[in-house]
């Protein structure tokens, strides 16, 4: 009761009662006139009752009117609060663009429209919609370099550029650096051009705090109704196409094709299996011998990852390393394998070199030198026995970071080799800029070198260059005696290939070491 009197409805009842009492007193003060009026209408005490009923009626009416106004206000304010909450839930606070929840709602009427709608002339006009899934390339680097504020400023600018090409209400931010744009009734022949325009616009440099910065864009797109009957289905397919575009490199675009779906399903399966394999530590290093060509001595082993899955099939490292790189599993896999290899190398009877591959994605990890040093400290392998192999492609993304990583490794006494030389974005300036101890000539040159004049000249030039830069050379993929003779004649330092031995498990590597020693001493 007390609560009721405290709230607005209670107060109003109190007020209305007060007004009723005042009214009743008023009637009472002028009762002669009122009674005279009432007697005209009735006889006996009925006049008092009538007056009371009139007062009560007027009071109730006043109270109801007040309640109705009040309820209307309350509904208005509730609707405003709901609209505000809804806007927050369906819009990105940074770019102010609608988000993926807004897209789900946006999708429904579009799906209906896709069935075609009738024009004034009574003809059925078919509606199409092309969904473009846009993902920024290299955004993480901008965030790392300029901090989150810089990253936010870049995202705002990117969203502004996308909106200037597509209808504002058809651009969505799906999270992080993912955007979706829907183009209605865009002719198929113009879709590619539109995707190119988006890439071009997004990848133009942006100045943030007077610093010029740049990101790229990968775009996948799919169209309704060919690739799906609802916008959500089409968006899912444009995402699959985006995946394909990303695999092609930076600033690429791809139109959805049903074959892509199968590829994505297989990759998802491989990713799941890879996660489980890493958890069970089922991926192990094998060791391929590195032979000093002049002395014929075993000088070390290159560790190569081997994964035999539940069905007993070996999966190619090129396949699973790529998945590990894309999913970020590479760091844990690397740490597991390196620790395993360092422990194995510690148990070798000779202090041979352990050569270990680092993937390009890892070079972007500032903590890489620390991770390696921690593992060396934990396993007790001296840094001088470790060589890290880096491919040329790893150097182009962030050359400063790569140079600093290489310097830190050198400072700790670890050797660094340039792997697969001649296959990537080879530039002689890289050899001058980064300090390497060794160049590994890629096996593709070896297989085509003997009898191929052009390749022979390239290999000769690489060997001459490494001699003048005082770098050692390793030749990979020697399979035949003629190749061995050729590289030996050219003064190459180290050889690696099936002619000496394939990558083998630890116990076989130990046996190989023993046999090699026996052959040499004999
Ligand atoms: P890579 O670093 O260039 O390794 C050399 C590859 O050449 C190995 O292939 C090896 O088995 C193969 N090979 C060696 N000698 C011969 C030969 O005489 N003939 C032929 N045809 N091939 C030969 P594998 O083990 O399949 O590895 C492929 C690539 O996968 C490696 O190329 C490396 O880039 C990557 N990889 C392997 N293990 C790891 C790892 O632990 N971490 C990282 N990041 N990458 C790895
Ligand atoms: Ca290698
Ligand atoms: Ca190699």
Short mmCIF file of N, CA, C and O in Angstrom, two decimals, residues 358-366 368 388-391 394-395 398 401-403 405-406 409:
data_model
loop_
_atom_site.label_atom_id
_atom_site.label_comp_id
_atom_site.label_asym_id
_atom_site.label_seq_id
_atom_site.Cartn_x
_atom_site.Cartn_y
_atom_site.Cartn_z
N UNK A 358 62.15 -21.85 -40.44
CA UNK A 358 61.22 -20.90 -39.84
C UNK A 358 60.35 -20.38 -40.98
O UNK A 358 60.86 -20.01 -42.03
N UNK A 359 59.05 -20.42 -40.79
CA UNK A 359 58.16 -20.03 -41.90
C UNK A 359 58.04 -18.50 -41.97
O UNK A 359 58.22 -17.81 -40.97
N UNK A 360 57.71 -17.95 -43.16
CA UNK A 360 57.62 -16.49 -43.31
C UNK A 360 56.70 -15.82 -42.30
O UNK A 360 57.00 -14.74 -41.81
N UNK A 361 55.60 -16.49 -41.94
CA UNK A 361 54.65 -15.90 -40.98
C UNK A 361 55.33 -15.65 -39.63
O UNK A 361 55.06 -14.66 -38.96
N UNK A 362 56.26 -16.53 -39.27
CA UNK A 362 56.91 -16.40 -37.96
C UNK A 362 57.86 -15.21 -37.89
O UNK A 362 58.15 -14.72 -36.81
N UNK A 363 58.32 -14.77 -39.05
CA UNK A 363 59.26 -13.64 -39.05
C UNK A 363 58.53 -12.37 -38.58
O UNK A 363 59.14 -11.43 -38.10
N UNK A 364 57.19 -12.37 -38.71
CA UNK A 364 56.43 -11.21 -38.25
C UNK A 364 56.21 -11.24 -36.74
O UNK A 364 55.61 -10.33 -36.17
N UNK A 365 56.67 -12.29 -36.11
CA UNK A 365 56.53 -12.44 -34.66
C UNK A 365 57.77 -11.85 -33.98
O UNK A 365 58.86 -12.41 -34.05
N UNK A 366 57.58 -10.71 -33.30
CA UNK A 366 58.71 -10.04 -32.65
C UNK A 366 59.36 -10.89 -31.56
O UNK A 366 60.50 -10.65 -31.18
N UNK A 368 60.01 -14.01 -31.77
CA UNK A 368 60.66 -15.21 -32.30
C UNK A 368 62.05 -15.46 -31.71
O UNK A 368 62.32 -16.57 -31.22
N UNK A 388 69.18 -21.41 -38.36
CA UNK A 388 67.78 -21.12 -38.71
C UNK A 388 67.71 -20.84 -40.22
O UNK A 388 68.49 -20.04 -40.74
N UNK A 389 66.80 -21.54 -40.90
CA UNK A 389 66.63 -21.32 -42.35
C UNK A 389 65.44 -20.40 -42.59
O UNK A 389 64.33 -20.66 -42.13
N UNK A 390 65.72 -19.31 -43.30
CA UNK A 390 64.66 -18.33 -43.62
C UNK A 390 64.55 -18.23 -45.14
O UNK A 390 65.57 -18.12 -45.82
N UNK A 391 63.33 -18.24 -45.65
CA UNK A 391 63.19 -18.10 -47.12
C UNK A 391 63.14 -16.62 -47.50
O UNK A 391 62.83 -15.76 -46.67
N UNK A 394 60.14 -14.40 -46.73
CA UNK A 394 59.95 -13.93 -45.35
C UNK A 394 60.55 -12.55 -45.15
O UNK A 394 60.24 -11.88 -44.17
N UNK A 395 61.38 -12.10 -46.09
CA UNK A 395 62.11 -10.85 -45.88
C UNK A 395 61.38 -9.64 -46.44
O UNK A 395 61.70 -8.51 -46.09
N UNK A 398 58.17 -7.32 -43.86
CA UNK A 398 58.64 -6.27 -42.97
C UNK A 398 60.17 -6.39 -42.86
O UNK A 398 60.70 -7.03 -41.94
N UNK A 401 61.94 -5.57 -39.47
CA UNK A 401 61.75 -6.57 -38.43
C UNK A 401 62.60 -7.81 -38.72
O UNK A 401 63.23 -8.38 -37.82
N UNK A 402 62.60 -8.22 -40.02
CA UNK A 402 63.39 -9.40 -40.40
C UNK A 402 64.87 -9.16 -40.10
O UNK A 402 65.54 -10.03 -39.53
N UNK A 403 65.37 -7.95 -40.44
CA UNK A 403 66.78 -7.63 -40.20
C UNK A 403 67.09 -7.67 -38.71
O UNK A 403 68.11 -8.22 -38.29
N UNK A 405 65.46 -9.38 -36.39
CA UNK A 405 65.41 -10.78 -35.92
C UNK A 405 66.72 -11.49 -36.25
O UNK A 405 67.30 -12.18 -35.41
N UNK A 406 67.19 -11.29 -37.50
CA UNK A 406 68.44 -11.95 -37.91
C UNK A 406 69.60 -11.47 -37.04
O UNK A 406 70.43 -12.26 -36.59
N UNK A 409 69.46 -13.10 -33.65
CA UNK A 409 69.88 -14.51 -33.70
C UNK A 409 71.40 -14.59 -33.77
O UNK A 409 72.04 -15.37 -33.06
#
